[in-house]
Tab-separated table of C-alpha atoms in Angstrom:
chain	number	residue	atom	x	y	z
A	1	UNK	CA	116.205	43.342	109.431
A	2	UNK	CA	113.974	40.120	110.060
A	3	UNK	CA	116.130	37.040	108.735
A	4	UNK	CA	115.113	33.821	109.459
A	5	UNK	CA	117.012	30.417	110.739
A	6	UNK	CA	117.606	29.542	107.164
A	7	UNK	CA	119.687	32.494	105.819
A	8	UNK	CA	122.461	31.389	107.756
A	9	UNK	CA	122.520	28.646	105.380
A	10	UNK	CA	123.436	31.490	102.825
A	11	UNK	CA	126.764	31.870	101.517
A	12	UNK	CA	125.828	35.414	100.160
A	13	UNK	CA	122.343	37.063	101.014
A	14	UNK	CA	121.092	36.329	97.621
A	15	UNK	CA	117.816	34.342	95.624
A	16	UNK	CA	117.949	33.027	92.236
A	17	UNK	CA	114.950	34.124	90.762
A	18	UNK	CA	111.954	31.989	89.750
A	19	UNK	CA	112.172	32.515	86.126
A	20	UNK	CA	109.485	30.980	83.075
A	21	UNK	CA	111.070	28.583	80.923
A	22	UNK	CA	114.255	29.102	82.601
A	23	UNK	CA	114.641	28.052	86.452
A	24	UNK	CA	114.655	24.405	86.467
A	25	UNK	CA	115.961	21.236	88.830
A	26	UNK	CA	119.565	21.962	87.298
A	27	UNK	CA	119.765	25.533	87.901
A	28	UNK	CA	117.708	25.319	90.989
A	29	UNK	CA	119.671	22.434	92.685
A	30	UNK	CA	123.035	23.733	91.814
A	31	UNK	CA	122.300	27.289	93.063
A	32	UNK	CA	121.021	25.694	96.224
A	33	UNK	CA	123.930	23.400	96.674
A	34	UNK	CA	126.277	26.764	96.118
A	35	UNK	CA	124.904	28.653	99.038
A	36	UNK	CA	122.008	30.807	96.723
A	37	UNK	CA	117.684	30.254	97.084
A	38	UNK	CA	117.334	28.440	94.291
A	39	UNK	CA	114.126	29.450	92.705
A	40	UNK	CA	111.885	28.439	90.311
A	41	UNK	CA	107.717	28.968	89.209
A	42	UNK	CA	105.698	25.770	89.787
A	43	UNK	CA	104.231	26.087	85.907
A	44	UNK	CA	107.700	25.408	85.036
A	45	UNK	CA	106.773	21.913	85.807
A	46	UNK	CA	104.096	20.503	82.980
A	47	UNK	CA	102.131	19.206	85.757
A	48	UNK	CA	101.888	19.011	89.760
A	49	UNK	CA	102.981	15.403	89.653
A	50	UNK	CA	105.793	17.170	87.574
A	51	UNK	CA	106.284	19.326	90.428
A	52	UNK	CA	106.080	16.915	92.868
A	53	UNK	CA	109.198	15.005	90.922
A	54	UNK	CA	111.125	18.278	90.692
A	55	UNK	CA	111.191	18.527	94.444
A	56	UNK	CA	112.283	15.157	95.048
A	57	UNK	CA	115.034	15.433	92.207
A	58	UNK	CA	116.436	18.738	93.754
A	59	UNK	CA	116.424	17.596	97.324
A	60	UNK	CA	118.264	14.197	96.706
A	61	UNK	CA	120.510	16.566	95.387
A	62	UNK	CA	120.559	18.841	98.135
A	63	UNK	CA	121.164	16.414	100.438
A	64	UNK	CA	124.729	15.418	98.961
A	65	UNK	CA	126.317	19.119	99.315
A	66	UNK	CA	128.697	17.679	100.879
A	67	UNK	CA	129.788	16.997	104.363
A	68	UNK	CA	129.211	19.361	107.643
A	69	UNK	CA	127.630	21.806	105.063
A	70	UNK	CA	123.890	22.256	104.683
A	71	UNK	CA	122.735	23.358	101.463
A	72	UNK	CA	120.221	26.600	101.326
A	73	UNK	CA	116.454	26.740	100.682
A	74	UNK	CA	114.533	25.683	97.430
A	75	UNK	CA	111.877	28.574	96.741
A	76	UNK	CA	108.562	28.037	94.547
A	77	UNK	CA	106.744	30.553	92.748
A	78	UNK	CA	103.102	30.060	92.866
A	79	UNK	CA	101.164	32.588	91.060
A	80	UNK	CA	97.712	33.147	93.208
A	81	UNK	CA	95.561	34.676	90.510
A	82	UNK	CA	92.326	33.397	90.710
A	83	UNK	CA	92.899	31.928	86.570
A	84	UNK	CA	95.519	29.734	88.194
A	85	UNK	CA	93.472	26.310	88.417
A	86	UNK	CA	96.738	24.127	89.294
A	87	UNK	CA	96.759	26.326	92.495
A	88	UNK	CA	95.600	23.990	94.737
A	89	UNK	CA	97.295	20.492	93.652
A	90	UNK	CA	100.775	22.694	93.156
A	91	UNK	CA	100.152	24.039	96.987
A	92	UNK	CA	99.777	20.619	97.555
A	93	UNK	CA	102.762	19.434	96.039
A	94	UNK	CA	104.531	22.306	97.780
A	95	UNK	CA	103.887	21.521	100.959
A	96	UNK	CA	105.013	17.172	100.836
A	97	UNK	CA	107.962	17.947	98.831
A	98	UNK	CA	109.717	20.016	102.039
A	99	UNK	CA	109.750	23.722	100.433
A	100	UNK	CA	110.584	26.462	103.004
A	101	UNK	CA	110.504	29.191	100.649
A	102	UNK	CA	107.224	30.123	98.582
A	103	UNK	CA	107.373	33.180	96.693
A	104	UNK	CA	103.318	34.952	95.603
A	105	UNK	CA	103.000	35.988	92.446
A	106	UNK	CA	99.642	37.970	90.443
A	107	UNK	CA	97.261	38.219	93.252
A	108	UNK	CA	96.541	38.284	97.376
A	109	UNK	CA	98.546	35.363	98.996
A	110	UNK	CA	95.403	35.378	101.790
A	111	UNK	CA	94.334	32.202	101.069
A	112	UNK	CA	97.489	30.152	101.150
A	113	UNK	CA	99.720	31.711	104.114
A	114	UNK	CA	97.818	29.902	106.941
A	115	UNK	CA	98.936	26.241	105.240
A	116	UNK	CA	101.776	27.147	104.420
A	117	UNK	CA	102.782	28.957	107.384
A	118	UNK	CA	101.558	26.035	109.450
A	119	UNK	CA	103.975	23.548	107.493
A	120	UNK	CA	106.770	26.486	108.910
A	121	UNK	CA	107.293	27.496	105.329
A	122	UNK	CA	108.728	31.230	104.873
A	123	UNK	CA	105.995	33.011	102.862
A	124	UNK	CA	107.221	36.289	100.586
A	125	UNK	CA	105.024	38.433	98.020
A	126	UNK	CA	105.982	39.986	95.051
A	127	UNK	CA	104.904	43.397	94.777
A	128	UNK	CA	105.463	46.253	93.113
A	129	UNK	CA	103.991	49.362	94.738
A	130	UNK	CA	103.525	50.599	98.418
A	131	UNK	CA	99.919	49.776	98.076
A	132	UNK	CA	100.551	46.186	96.947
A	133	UNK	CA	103.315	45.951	99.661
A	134	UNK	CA	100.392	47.124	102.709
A	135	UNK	CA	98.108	44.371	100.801
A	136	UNK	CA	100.573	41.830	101.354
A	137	UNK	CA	102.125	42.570	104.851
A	138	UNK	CA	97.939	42.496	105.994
A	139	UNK	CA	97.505	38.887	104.317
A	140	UNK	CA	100.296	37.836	106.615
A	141	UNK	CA	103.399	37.038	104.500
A	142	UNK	CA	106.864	37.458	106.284
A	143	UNK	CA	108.724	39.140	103.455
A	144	UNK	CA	107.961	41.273	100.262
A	145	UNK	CA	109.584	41.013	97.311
A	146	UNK	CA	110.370	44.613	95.636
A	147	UNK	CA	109.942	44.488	92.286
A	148	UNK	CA	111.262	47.653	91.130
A	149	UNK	CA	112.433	49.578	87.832
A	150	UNK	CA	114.567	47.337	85.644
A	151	UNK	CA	113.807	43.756	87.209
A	152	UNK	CA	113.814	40.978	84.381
A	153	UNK	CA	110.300	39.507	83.056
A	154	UNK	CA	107.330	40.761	85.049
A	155	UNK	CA	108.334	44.264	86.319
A	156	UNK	CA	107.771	47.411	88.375
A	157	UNK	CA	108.338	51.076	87.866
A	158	UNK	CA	109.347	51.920	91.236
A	159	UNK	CA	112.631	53.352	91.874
A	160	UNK	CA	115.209	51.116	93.849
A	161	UNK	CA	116.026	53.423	96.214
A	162	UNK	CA	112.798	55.152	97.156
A	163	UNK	CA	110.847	52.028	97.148
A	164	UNK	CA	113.511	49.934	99.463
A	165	UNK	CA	113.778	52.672	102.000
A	166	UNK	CA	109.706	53.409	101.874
A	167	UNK	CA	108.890	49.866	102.185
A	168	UNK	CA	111.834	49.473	105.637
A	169	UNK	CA	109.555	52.084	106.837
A	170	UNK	CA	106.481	50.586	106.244
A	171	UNK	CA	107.421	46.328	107.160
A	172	UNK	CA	109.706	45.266	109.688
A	173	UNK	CA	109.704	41.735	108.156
A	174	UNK	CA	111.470	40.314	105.036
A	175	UNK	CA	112.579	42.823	102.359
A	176	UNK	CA	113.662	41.344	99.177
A	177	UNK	CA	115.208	43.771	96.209
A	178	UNK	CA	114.834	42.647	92.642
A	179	UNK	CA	115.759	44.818	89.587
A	180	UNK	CA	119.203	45.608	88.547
A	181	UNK	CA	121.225	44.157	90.526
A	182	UNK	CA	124.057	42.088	88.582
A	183	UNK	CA	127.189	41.732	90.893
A	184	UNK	CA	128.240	41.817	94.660
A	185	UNK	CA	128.513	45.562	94.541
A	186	UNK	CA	124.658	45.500	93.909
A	187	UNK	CA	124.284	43.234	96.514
A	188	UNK	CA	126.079	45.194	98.857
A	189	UNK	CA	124.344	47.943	97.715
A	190	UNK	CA	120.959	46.115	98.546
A	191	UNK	CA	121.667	45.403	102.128
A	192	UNK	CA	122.911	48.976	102.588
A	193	UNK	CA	119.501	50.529	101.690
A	194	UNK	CA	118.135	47.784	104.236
A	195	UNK	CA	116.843	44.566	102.179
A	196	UNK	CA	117.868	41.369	103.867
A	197	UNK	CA	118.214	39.898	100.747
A	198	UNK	CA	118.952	40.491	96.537
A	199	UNK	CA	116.905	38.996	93.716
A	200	UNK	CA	119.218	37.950	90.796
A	201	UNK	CA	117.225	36.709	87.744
A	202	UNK	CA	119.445	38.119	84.735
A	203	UNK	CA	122.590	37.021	86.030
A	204	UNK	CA	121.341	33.414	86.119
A	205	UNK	CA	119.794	33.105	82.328
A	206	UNK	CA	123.065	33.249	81.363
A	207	UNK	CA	124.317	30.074	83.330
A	208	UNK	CA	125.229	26.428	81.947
A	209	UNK	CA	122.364	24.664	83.838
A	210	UNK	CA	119.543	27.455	82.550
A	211	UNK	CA	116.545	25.879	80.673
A	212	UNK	CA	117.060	29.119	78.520
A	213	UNK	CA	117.924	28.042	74.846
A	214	UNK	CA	121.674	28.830	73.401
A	215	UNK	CA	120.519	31.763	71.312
A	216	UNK	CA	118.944	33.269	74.319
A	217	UNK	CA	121.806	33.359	76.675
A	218	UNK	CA	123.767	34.834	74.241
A	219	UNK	CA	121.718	37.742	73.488
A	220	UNK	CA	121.984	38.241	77.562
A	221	UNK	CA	125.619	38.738	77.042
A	222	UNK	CA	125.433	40.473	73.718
A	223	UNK	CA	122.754	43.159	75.603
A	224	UNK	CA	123.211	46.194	77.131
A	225	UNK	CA	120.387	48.055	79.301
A	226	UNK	CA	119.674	49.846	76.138
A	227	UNK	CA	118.771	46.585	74.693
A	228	UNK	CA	115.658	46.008	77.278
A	229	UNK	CA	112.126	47.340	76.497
A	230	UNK	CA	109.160	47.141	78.859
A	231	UNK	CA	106.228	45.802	77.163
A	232	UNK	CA	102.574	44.619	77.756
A	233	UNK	CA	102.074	42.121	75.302
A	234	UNK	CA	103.182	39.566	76.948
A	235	UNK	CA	100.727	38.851	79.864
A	236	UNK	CA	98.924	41.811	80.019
A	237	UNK	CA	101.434	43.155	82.968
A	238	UNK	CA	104.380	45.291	82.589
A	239	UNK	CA	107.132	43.038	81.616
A	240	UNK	CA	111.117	43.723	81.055
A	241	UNK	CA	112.034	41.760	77.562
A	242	UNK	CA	114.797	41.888	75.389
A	243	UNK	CA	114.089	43.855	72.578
A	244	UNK	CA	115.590	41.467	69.355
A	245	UNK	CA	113.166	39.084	71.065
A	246	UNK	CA	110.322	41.802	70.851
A	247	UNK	CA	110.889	42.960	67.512
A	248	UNK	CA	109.765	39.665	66.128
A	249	UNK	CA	106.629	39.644	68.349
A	250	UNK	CA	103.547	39.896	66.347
A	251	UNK	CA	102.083	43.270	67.905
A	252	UNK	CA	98.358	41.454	68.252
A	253	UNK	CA	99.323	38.917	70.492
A	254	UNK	CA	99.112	41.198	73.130
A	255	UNK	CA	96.581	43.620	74.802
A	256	UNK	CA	97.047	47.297	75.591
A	257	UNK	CA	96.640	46.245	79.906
A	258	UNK	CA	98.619	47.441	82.353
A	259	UNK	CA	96.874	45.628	85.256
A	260	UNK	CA	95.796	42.062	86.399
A	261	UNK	CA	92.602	42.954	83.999
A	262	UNK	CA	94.359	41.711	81.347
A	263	UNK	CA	96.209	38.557	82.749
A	264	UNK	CA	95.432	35.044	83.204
A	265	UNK	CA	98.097	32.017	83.951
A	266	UNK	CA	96.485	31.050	80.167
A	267	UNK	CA	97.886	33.415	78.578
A	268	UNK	CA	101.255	33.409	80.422
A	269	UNK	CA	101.192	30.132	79.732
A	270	UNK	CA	100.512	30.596	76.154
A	271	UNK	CA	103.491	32.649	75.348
A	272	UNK	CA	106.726	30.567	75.799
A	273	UNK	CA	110.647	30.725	74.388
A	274	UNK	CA	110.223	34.888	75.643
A	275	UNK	CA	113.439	36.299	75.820
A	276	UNK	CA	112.799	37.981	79.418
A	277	UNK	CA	115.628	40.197	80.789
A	278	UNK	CA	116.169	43.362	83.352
A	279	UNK	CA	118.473	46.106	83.137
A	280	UNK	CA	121.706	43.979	84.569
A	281	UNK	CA	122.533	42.566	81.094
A	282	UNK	CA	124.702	45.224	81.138
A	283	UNK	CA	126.558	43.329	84.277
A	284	UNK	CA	125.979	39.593	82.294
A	285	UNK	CA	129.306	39.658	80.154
A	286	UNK	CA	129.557	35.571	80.403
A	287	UNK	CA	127.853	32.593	80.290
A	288	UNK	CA	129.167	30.455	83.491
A	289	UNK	CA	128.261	27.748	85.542
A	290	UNK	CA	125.802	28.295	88.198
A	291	UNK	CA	128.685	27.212	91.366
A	292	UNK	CA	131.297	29.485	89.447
A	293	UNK	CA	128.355	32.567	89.085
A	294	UNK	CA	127.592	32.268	93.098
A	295	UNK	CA	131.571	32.043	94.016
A	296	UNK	CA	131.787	35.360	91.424
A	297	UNK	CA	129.119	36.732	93.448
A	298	UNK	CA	130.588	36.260	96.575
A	299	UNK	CA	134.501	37.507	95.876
A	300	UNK	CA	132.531	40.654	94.284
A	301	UNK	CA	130.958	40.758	97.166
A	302	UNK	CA	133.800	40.681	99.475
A	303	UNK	CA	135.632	43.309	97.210
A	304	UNK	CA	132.990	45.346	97.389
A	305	UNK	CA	132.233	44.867	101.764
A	306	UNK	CA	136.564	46.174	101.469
A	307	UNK	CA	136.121	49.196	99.162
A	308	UNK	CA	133.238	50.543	101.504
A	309	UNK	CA	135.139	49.932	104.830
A	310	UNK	CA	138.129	52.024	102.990
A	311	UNK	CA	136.177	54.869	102.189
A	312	UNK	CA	134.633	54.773	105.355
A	313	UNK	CA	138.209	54.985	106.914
A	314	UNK	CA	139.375	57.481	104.844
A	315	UNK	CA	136.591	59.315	105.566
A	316	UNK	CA	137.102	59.218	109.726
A	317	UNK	CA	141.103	60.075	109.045
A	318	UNK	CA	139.640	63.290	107.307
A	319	UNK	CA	137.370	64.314	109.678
């Protein structure tokens, strides 16, 4: 598995999701400061000076984790579609505010890995095919994000499984698993099928320091998996939304695309307050605050790392 210097920063092998109108400085500087990436999407920010005031916010707060203790990465989402026209002043922004992490979103990261790389700044791709994975590893990113079957907001269709072990076959770099995973079991499970690291977006909406509105969080909770539809109306891409938020969608305010075709950071951009969500709001039960969420995380974790050893013992007693 190809970590980097930085994960050992990590209290559990985990990133906070970038998530719209959710991941802000709170939720980003207090997952950061508990030993998660904290993650959010540059449009988050109304504006690159915005941006650039984010990043200064969450690193003063980074920097007071507290003694002998480094605090872990801040990761921003920049989506690379060519309708993004705050690329370039957000890449800016990016690279004088001391990111290490950028995460690619909508698009070929080509034209931004050589700066960013050159600033030493970890580069990952979201992707969610084998194809898109190939694109990305050839434009020279060091990790791929897997978006598969079940992952909150934009979505894939892969399963977890199949697409983790296809794409350990195919990269030798980063490996990233997003979709479904809600607890340290999941985690666990994630490094098992050989990801370096799990992608927790769900689990995080629900969290005192989320941007998300009251109402939203607690449909989280209230939701099962049953409660998630995937829908195009959104952005034009496949896209994992509660469905109480979906039923009061007007049906015309989407298109029928299933494809970058029919996106454009407008129209993204256009549609704000959606109630995004993957398939582990079955494994959201509470809203908590982000340090008590990670520490969670990591006892689950740990429980989980025992029950396996266990069974594995058993196992070699029986044999």
């Amino acid at each position: 598995m190809a970590l980097t210097e930085w994960t050992d920063r990590l209290r559990i092998p985990a990133i906070a999701a970038p998530m719209t109108d959710v991941s802000g400085p709170d939720l980003v500087a207090e997952a950061c400061c508990a030993g998660v990436v904290g993650a959010f999407p540059s449009h988050n920010a109304a504006s690159s000076s915005e941006l650039e005031r984010w990043l200064a916010e969450i690193n003063e707060r980074r920097a007071h984790v507290g003694t002998g203790t480094q605090a872990a990465p801040v990761a921003v989402n920049l989506v690379v579609h060519p309708t993004n026209s705050r690329l370039d002043s957000d890449l800016r922004a990016v690279l004088s505010g001391g990111v290490e992490v950028v995460i690619t979103s909508v698009g070929s990261p080509r034209s931004i890995v050589g700066p960013l790389h050159d600033a030493g700044v970890t580069v990952l791709a979201d992707v969610a095919s084998i194809h898109h994975a190939r694109r990305a590893i050839d434009a020279g990113v060091d990790g791929v994000v897997l978006l598969t079957a079940g992952a909150g907001g934009q979505t894939g269709w892969a399963n977890a499984f199949a697409f983790t072990r296809a794409a350990r076959d195919e990269f030798d770099g980063m490996v990233v698993l997003a979709g479904g995973v809600s607890d340290g079991a999941g985690i666990l499970a994630a490094r098992v099928l050989g990801a370096d690291l799990a992608y927790l977006g769900t689990r995080f909406i629900a969290t005192t320091e989320s941007l998300a509105p009251a109402a939203y969080r607690a449909g989280v909770v209230a939701a099962s998996l049953d409660d998630v539809a995937t829908t195009t109306q959104v952005t034009g891409l496949a896209a994992n939304v509660l469905s109480e938020w979906l039923r009061g969608v007007d049906p015309a305010m989407g298109g029928g695309h299933d494809s970058e075709a029919g996106f454009s950071v407008d129209r993204l951009l256009s549609q704000r307050g959606v109630w995004a969500a993957g398939h582990s709001v079955s494994g959201t039960d509470r809203v908590l605050p982000v340090a008590e969420l990670v520490a969670l995380l990591d006892r689950e974790l740990r429980e989980a790392r025992s029950r396996l050893l266990a069974a594995a013992f058993t196992q070699v007693e029986n044999d």
